[in-house]
Coordinates of C-alpha atoms in Angstrom, one line a residue:
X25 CA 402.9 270.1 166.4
X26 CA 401.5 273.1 168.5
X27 CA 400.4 273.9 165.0
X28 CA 398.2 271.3 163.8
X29 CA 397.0 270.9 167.4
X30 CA 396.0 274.8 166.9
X31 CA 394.1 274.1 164.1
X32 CA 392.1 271.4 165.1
X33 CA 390.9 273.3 167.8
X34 CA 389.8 276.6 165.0
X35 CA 387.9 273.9 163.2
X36 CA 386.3 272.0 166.2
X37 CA 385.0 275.4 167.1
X38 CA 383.8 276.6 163.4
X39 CA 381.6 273.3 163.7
X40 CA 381.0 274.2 166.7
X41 CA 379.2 277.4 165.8
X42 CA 377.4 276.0 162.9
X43 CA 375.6 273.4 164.7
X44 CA 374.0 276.0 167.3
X45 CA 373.1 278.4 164.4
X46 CA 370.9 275.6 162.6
X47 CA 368.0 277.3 160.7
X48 CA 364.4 275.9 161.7
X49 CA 361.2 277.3 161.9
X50 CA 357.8 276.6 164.4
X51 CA 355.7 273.6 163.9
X52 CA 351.9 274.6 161.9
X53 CA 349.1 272.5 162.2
X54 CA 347.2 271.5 159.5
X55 CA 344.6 274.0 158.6
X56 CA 341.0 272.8 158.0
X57 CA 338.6 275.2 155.8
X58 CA 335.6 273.7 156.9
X59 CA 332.9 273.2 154.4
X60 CA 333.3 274.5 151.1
X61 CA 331.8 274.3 147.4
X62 CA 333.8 273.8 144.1
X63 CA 334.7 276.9 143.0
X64 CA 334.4 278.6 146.1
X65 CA 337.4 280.8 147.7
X66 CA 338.0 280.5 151.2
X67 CA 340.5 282.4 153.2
X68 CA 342.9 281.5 156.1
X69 CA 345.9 282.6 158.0
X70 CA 348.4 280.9 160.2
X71 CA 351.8 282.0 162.0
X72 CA 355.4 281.7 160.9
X73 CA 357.8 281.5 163.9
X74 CA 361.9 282.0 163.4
X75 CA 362.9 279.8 166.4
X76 CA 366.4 279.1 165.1
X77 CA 369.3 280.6 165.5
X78 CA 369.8 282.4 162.3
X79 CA 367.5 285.1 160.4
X80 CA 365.9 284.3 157.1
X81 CA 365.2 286.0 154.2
X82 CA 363.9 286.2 151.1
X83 CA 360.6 284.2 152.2
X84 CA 358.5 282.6 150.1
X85 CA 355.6 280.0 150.1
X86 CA 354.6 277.2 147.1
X87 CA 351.7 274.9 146.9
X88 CA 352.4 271.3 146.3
X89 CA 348.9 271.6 143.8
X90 CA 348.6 273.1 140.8
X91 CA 344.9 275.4 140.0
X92 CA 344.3 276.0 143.4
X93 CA 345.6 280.1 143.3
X94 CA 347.1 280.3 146.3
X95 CA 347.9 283.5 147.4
X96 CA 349.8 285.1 150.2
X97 CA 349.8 288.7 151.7
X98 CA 353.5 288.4 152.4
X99 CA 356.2 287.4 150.1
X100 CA 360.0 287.7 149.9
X101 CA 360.5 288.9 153.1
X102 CA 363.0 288.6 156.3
X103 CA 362.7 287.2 159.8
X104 CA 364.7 287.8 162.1
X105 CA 365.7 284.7 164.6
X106 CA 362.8 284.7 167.2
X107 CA 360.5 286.6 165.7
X108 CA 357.5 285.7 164.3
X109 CA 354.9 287.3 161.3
X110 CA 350.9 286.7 160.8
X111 CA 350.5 285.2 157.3
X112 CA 347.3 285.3 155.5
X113 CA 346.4 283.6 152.4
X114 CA 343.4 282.4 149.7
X115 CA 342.4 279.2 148.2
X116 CA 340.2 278.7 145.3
X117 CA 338.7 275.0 145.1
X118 CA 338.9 273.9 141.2
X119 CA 335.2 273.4 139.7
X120 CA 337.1 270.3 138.7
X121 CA 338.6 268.6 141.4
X122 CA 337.7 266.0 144.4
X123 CA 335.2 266.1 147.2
X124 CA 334.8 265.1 150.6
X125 CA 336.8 265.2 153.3
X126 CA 339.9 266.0 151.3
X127 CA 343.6 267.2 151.6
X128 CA 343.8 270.0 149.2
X129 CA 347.4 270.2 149.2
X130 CA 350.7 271.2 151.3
X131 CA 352.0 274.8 151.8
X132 CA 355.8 274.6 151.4
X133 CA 358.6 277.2 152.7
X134 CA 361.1 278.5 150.6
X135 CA 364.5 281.0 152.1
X136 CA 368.0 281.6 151.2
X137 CA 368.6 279.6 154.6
X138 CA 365.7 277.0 155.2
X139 CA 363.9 275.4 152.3
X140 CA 360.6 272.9 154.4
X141 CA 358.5 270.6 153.0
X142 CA 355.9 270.2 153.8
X143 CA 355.2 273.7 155.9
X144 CA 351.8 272.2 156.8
X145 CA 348.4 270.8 155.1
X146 CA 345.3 272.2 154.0
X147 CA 342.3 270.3 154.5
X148 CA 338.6 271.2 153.3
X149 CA 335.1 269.4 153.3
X150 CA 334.7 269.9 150.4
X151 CA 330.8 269.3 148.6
X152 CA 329.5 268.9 144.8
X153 CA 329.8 266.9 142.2
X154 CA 328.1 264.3 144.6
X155 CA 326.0 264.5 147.4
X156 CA 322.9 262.8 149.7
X157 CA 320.1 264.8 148.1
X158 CA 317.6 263.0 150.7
X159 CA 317.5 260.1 153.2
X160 CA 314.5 258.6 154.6
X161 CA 315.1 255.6 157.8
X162 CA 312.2 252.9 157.8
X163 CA 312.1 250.5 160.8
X164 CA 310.3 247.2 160.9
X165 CA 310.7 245.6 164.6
X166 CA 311.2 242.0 165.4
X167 CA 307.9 239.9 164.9
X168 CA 306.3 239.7 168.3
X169 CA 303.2 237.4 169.8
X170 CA 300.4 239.8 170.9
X171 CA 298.0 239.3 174.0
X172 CA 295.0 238.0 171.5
X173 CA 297.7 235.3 169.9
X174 CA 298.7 237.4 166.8
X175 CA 302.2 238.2 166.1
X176 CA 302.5 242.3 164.8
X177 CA 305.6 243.9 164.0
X178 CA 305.6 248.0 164.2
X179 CA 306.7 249.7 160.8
X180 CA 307.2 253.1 161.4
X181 CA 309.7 255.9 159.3
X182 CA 312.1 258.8 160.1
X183 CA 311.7 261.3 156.8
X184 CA 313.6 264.1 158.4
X185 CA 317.0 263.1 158.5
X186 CA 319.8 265.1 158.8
X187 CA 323.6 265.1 159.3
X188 CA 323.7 264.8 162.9
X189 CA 320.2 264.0 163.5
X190 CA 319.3 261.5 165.6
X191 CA 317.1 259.0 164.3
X192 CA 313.0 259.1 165.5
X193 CA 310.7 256.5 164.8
X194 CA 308.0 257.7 166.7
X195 CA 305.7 255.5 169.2
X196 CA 308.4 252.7 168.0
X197 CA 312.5 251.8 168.6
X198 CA 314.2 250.1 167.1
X199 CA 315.3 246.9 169.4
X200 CA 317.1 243.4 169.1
X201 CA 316.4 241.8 165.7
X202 CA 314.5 244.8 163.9
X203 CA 315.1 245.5 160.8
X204 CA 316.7 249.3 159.0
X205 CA 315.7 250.4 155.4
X206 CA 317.9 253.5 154.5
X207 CA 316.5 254.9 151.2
X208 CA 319.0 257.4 149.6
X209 CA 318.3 259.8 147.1
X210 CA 322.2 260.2 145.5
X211 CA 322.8 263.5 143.0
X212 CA 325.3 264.8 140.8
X213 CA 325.6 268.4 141.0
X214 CA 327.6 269.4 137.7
X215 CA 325.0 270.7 135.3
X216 CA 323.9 268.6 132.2
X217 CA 326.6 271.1 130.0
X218 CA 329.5 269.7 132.1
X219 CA 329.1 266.2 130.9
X220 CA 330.4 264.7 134.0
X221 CA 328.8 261.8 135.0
X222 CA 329.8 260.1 138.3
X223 CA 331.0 256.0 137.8
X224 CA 331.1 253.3 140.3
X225 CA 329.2 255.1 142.8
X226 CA 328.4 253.1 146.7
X227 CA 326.7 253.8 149.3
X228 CA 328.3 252.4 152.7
X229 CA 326.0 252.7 155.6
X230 CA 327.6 251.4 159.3
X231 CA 326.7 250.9 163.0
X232 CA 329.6 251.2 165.4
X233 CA 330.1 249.2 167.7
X234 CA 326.9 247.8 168.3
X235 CA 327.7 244.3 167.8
X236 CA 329.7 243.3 170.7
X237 CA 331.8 246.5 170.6
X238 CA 332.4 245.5 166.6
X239 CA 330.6 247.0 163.7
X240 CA 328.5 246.2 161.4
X241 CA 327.7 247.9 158.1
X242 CA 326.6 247.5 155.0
X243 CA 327.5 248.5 151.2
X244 CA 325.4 249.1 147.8
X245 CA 325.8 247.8 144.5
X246 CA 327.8 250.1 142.4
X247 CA 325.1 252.5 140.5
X248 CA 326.1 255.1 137.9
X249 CA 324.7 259.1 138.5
X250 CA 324.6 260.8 135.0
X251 CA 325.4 265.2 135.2
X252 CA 322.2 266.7 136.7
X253 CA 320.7 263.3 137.5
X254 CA 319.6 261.1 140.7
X255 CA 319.3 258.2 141.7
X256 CA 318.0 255.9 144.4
X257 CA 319.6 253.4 146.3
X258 CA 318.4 251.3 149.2
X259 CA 320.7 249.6 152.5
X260 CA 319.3 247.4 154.8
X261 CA 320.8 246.6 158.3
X262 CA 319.3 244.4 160.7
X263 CA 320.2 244.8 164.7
X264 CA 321.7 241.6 166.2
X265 CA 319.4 239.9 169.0
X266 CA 322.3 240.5 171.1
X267 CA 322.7 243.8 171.6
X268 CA 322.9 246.2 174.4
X269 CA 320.5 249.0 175.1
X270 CA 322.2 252.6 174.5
X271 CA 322.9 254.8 172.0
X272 CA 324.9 254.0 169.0
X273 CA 326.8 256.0 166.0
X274 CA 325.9 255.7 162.2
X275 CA 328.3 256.6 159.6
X276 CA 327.6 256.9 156.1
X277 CA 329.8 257.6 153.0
X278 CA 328.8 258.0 149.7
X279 CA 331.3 257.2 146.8
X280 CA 332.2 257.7 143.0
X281 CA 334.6 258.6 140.4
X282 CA 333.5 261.4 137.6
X283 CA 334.6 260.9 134.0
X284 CA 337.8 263.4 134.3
X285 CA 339.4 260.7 137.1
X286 CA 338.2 263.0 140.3
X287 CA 336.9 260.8 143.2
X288 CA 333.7 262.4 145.0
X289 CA 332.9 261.6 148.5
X290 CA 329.6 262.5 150.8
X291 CA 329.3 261.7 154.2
X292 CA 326.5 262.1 157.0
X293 CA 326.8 261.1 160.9
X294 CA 323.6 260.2 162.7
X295 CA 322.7 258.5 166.1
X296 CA 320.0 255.9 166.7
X297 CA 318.7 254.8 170.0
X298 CA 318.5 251.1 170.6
X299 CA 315.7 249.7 173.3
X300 CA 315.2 246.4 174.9
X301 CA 311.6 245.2 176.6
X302 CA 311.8 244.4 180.9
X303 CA 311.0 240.7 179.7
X304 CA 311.6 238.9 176.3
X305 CA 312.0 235.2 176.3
X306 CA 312.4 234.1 172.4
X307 CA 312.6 231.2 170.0
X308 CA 315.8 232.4 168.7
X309 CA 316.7 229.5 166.2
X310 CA 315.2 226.3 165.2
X311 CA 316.8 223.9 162.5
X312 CA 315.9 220.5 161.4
X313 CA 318.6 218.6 159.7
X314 CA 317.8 216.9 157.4
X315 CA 314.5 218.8 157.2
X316 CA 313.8 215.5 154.5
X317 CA 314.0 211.8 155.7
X318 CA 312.6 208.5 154.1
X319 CA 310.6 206.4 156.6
X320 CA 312.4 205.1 159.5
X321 CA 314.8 207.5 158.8
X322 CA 315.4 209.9 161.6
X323 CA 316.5 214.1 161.9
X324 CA 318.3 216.2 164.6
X325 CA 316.2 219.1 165.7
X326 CA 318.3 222.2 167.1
X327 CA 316.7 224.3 169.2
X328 CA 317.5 228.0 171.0
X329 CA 315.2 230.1 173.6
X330 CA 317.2 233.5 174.3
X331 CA 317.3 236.3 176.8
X332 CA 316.4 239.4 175.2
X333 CA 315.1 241.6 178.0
X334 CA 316.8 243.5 180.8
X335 CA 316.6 241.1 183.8
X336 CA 317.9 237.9 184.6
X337 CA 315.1 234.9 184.3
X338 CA 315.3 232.3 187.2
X339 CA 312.3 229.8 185.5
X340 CA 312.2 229.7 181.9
X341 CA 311.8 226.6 180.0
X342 CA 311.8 225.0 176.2
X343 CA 308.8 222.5 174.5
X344 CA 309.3 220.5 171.6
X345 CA 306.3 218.8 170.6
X346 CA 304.6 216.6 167.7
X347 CA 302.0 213.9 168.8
X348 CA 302.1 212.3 165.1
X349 CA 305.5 211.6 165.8
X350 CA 305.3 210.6 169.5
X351 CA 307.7 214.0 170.4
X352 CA 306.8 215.8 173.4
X353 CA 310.0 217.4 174.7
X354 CA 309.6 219.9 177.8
X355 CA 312.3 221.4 180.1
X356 CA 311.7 223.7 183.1
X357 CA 313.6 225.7 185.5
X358 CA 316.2 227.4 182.9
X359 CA 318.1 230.1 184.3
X360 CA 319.0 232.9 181.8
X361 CA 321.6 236.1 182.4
X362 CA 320.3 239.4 181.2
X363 CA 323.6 240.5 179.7
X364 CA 323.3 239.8 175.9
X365 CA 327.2 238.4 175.4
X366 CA 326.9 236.4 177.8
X367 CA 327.0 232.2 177.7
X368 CA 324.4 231.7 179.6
X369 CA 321.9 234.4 177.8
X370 CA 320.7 231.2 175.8
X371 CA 320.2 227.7 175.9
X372 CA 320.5 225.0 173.1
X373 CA 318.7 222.0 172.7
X374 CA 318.7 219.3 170.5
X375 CA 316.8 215.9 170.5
X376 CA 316.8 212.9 167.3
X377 CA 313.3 212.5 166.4
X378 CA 313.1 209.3 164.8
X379 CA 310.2 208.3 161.9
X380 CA 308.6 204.4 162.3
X381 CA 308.5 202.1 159.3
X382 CA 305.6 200.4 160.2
X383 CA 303.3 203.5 161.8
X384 CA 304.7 206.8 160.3
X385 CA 302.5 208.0 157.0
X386 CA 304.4 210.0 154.1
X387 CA 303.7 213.5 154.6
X388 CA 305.0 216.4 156.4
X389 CA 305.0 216.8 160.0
X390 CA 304.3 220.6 161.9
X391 CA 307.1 220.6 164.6
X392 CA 306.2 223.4 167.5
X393 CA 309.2 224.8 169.3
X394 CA 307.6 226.7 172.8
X395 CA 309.4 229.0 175.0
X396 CA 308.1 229.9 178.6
X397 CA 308.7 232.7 180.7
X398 CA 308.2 231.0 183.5
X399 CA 306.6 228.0 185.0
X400 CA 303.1 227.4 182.3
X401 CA 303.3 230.9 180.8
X402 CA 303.9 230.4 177.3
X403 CA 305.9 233.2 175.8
X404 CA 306.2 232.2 172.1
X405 CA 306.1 229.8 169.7
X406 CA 308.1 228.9 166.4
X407 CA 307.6 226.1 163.9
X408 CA 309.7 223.6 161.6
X409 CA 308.3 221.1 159.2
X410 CA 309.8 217.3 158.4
X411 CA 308.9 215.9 155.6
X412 CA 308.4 212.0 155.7
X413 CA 308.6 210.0 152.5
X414 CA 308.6 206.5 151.2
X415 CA 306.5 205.1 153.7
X416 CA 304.9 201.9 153.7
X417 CA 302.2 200.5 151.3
X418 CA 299.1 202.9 151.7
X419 CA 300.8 205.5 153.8
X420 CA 301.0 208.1 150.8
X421 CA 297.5 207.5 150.0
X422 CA 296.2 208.5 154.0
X423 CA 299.1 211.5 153.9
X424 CA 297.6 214.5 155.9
X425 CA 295.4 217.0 153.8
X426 CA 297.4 219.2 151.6
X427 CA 299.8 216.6 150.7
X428 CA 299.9 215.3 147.0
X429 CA 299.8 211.2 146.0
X430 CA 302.1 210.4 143.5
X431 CA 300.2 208.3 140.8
X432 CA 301.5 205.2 139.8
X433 CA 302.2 205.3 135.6
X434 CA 301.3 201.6 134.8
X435 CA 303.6 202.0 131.8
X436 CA 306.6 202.4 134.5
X437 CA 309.6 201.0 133.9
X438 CA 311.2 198.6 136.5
X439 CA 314.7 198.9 136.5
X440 CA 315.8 196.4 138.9
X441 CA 315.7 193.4 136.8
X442 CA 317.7 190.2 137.4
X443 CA 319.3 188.0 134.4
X444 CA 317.4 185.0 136.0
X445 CA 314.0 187.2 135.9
X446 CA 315.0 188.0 132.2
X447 CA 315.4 184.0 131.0
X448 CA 312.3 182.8 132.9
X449 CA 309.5 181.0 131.4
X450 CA 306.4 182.7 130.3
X451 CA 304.5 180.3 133.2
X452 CA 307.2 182.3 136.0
X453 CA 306.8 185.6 134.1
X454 CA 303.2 185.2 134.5
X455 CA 303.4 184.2 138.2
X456 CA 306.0 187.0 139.1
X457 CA 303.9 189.8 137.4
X458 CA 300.7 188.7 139.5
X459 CA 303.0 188.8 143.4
X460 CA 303.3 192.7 142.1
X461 CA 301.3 195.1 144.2
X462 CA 298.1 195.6 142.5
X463 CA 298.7 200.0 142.8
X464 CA 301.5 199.2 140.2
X465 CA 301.0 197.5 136.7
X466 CA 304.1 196.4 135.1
X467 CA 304.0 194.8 131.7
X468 CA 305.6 191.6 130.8
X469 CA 306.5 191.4 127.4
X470 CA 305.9 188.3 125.4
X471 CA 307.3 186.6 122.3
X472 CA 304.3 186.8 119.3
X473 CA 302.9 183.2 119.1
X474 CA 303.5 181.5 115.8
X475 CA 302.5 177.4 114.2
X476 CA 305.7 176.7 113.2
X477 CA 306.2 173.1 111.1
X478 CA 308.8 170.8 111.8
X479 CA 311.9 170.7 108.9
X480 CA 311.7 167.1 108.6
X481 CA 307.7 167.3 107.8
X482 CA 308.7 169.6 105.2
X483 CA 307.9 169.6 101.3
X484 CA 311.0 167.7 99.2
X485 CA 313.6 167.7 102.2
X486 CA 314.0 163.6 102.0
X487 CA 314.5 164.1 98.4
X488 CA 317.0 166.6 98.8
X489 CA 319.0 164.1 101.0
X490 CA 319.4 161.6 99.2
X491 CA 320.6 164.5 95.9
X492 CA 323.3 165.2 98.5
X493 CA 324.4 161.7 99.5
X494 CA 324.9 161.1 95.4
X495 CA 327.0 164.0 95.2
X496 CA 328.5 163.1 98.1
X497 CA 329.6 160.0 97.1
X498 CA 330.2 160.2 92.8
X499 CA 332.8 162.6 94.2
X500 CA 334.3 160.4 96.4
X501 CA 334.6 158.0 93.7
X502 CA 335.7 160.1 90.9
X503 CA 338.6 161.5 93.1
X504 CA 339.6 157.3 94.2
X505 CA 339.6 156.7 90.2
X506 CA 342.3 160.0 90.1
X507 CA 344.6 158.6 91.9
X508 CA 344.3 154.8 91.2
X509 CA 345.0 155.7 87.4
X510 CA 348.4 157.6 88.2
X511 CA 349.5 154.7 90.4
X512 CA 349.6 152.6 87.7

């Protein structure tokens, strides 16, 4: 017994010892190369740290990738527990391989103690095969009503952009509702003797955060870029009216796969300024539904005036307004936050506006929407049509200038025919045809007339009687003989 306990005990403490002699090695963080071309060598180091309990030896290092030619200034060698040992090493990126922000591989550890995978990572930006050649920003900015009643927008250009530029427009910013026009100029850098053309390739363009802290962005149609070719491709973004003044980020990535299978990436960062006016009271949205109605019909106008400058407004106020169609709308004393996300940033209106059978003329009818800044100071103006048809008799005819008449086709075809139209007499035909309105023709069709004689009037028909009635009857009697004669 004293025995087996004894042994027990020898065991426990072998286990024991080779628990606290595990074999482990320091953390390395990934290693990033920076920028680099294909075909380029770059060089690196890092630091191998023994912090377990046992020495290694026989050191070695692998490469997850194949045709990178990774080499190391230390091989097969020993470290003792605790210490530690500077490694450097090359890399050579493949003319042939991916780019962009790429992992080029893992560096793995190989000892007669302690094989780890991975060691670390090797990371590399790595450009060819694909890249932004050139990039020119065009702004337009939201339409605006001028002082002498025009409405300008400013179109101004950035053609000096660069990765990590921000964006300059000049005596202009860009500002709630304006519109951006990125024009890229994408190239494939392998040379025409390569034969690599690039597949598939997008263009991605996006604003962070600018839309309520979301993003918005914005990708190409897929374009092909032949070896030692370009090619131009166009984004446009517009800004939301609600949008906070600041500065916001702009990331854009540019992507394709080559012919061998490689995917090739370019990126660019940029910043863009966004500005808002002191005071900026807008038609934001007007809608007629239906924008069409037949007369007496009626529509639902919907209309919005919005908040786009920095203050709060305390008196604003909405017009609707037609005089053709008796509308005159007007609301005053419309309170409006400055903060863009806000409910009460905008205001919705909508009113029926109904069309009169008996007064309203077929034609189409200018609807002004008005916005005010405050009390009569009219800020700006938008406009929806309604087009009226199928008014009454002589209503097309007086339809505002500009409109086209319809012209009746007096060989028109009227479908809506009764059966007890059809079987009249000529005398109704005639009657109904004339109650018609004189603007449309419709033709009654008539039997031809013909002098038709009456059968009994007719050459030989008496005569042909009475050759039936003797047929008639020598049959009768011929059958009567018949039978008499077999009776007997």
């Amino acid at each position: 017994m004293k025995k087996l306990l004894f042994l027990m005990v020898f065991i426990l403490a072998l286990y024991s010892v080779s628990v606290s002699a595990a074999a482990s090695v320091g953390t390395i963080n990934d290693i990033y190369l920076g920028t680099t071309a294909l075909g380029t060598t770059k060089e690196s180091s890092f630091t191998l740290t023994n912090n377990g309990d046992v020495n290694l030896s026989a050191i070695a290092f692998t490469f997850s990738k194949t045709g990178f030619n990774l080499g190391f200034n230390k091989t097969n060698f020993s470290l003792s527990s605790g210490a530690s040992e500077d490694i450097n090493f090359t890399i050579t990126i493949p003319a042939l391989t991916s780019t962009g922000n790429v992992t080029l591989g893992s560096v793995n550890l190989v000892s007669t103690e302690l094989n780890q995978s991975p060691l670390f990572s090797i990371r590399a930006d790595v450009v060819g095969g694909l890249i932004i050649e050139d990039l020119d920003v065009f702004l337009t900015t939201r339409p605006k009503y001028q002082t002498d009643g025009t409405i300008r927008s400013d179109n101004e250009a950035d053609t000096e952009v660069n990765d990590g530029s921000k964006l300059d427009f000049g005596p202009a910013d860009a500002g709630p509702g304006s519109e951006l026009r990125f024009n890229f100029n994408i190239e494939n850098t392998f040379e025409d003797s390569d034969d690599i053309d690039i597949r598939d390739a997008t263009v991605l363009v996006t604003i962070e955060g600018i839309d309520d802290g979301e993003d918005i962005d914005e990708e190409s149609e897929e374009f092909d870029v032949n070896s030692g070719q370009s090619t131009e491709a166009d984004i446009f973004i517009s800004i939301p009216l609600s949008v906070a003044d600041g500065t916001y980020d702009i990331a854009i990535e540019v992507e394709g796969d080559d012919t061998n299978g490689n995917t090739h990436t370019a990126t660019m960062n940029l910043e863009m300024a966004v500005k808002k006016e002191g005071r900026d009271i807008i038609v934001a949205e007007a809608s007629l539904f239906p924008e069409k109605v037949i007369c007496g019909g009626a529509s639902t106008l919907t209309a919005t005036i919005k908040n786009l400058g920095t203050r709060i407004e305390e008196d604003t106020g909405i017009g609707i307004a037609n005089s053709d169609l008796g509308v005159n709308y007007l609301q005053k004393r419309i309170e409006l936050s400055e903060e863009p996300f806000d409910e009460d940033n905008e205001f919705t209106k909508s009113i029926t506006i109904a069309t009169d059978k008996s007064t309203t003329k077929s034609g189409t009818y200018p609807i002004i929407i008005r916005s005010y800044i405050q009390d009569d100071v009219l800020w700006e103006t938008k406009t929806v049509n309604l087009a009226v048809e199928q008014c009454s008799d002589g209503a097309a005819a007086e339809a505002p200038a500009g409109e086209a008449v319809e012209e009746t086709n007096e060989t028109e075809t009227v479908e809506a025919v009764t059966e007890e139209t059809q079987a009249a007499t000529e005398e109704t035909q005639e009657e109904t045809t004339g109650s018609i309105a004189e603007s449309v023709q419709v033709p009654v069709l008539k039997p031809e007339t013909t002098t038709e004689i009456p059968l009994t009037k007719r050459a030989g028909f008496w005569a042909a009687v009475v050759l039936a009635n003797i047929i008639v009857i020598g049959g009768i009697a011929y059958l009567a003989v018949k039978l008499y004669g077999k009776k007997l």
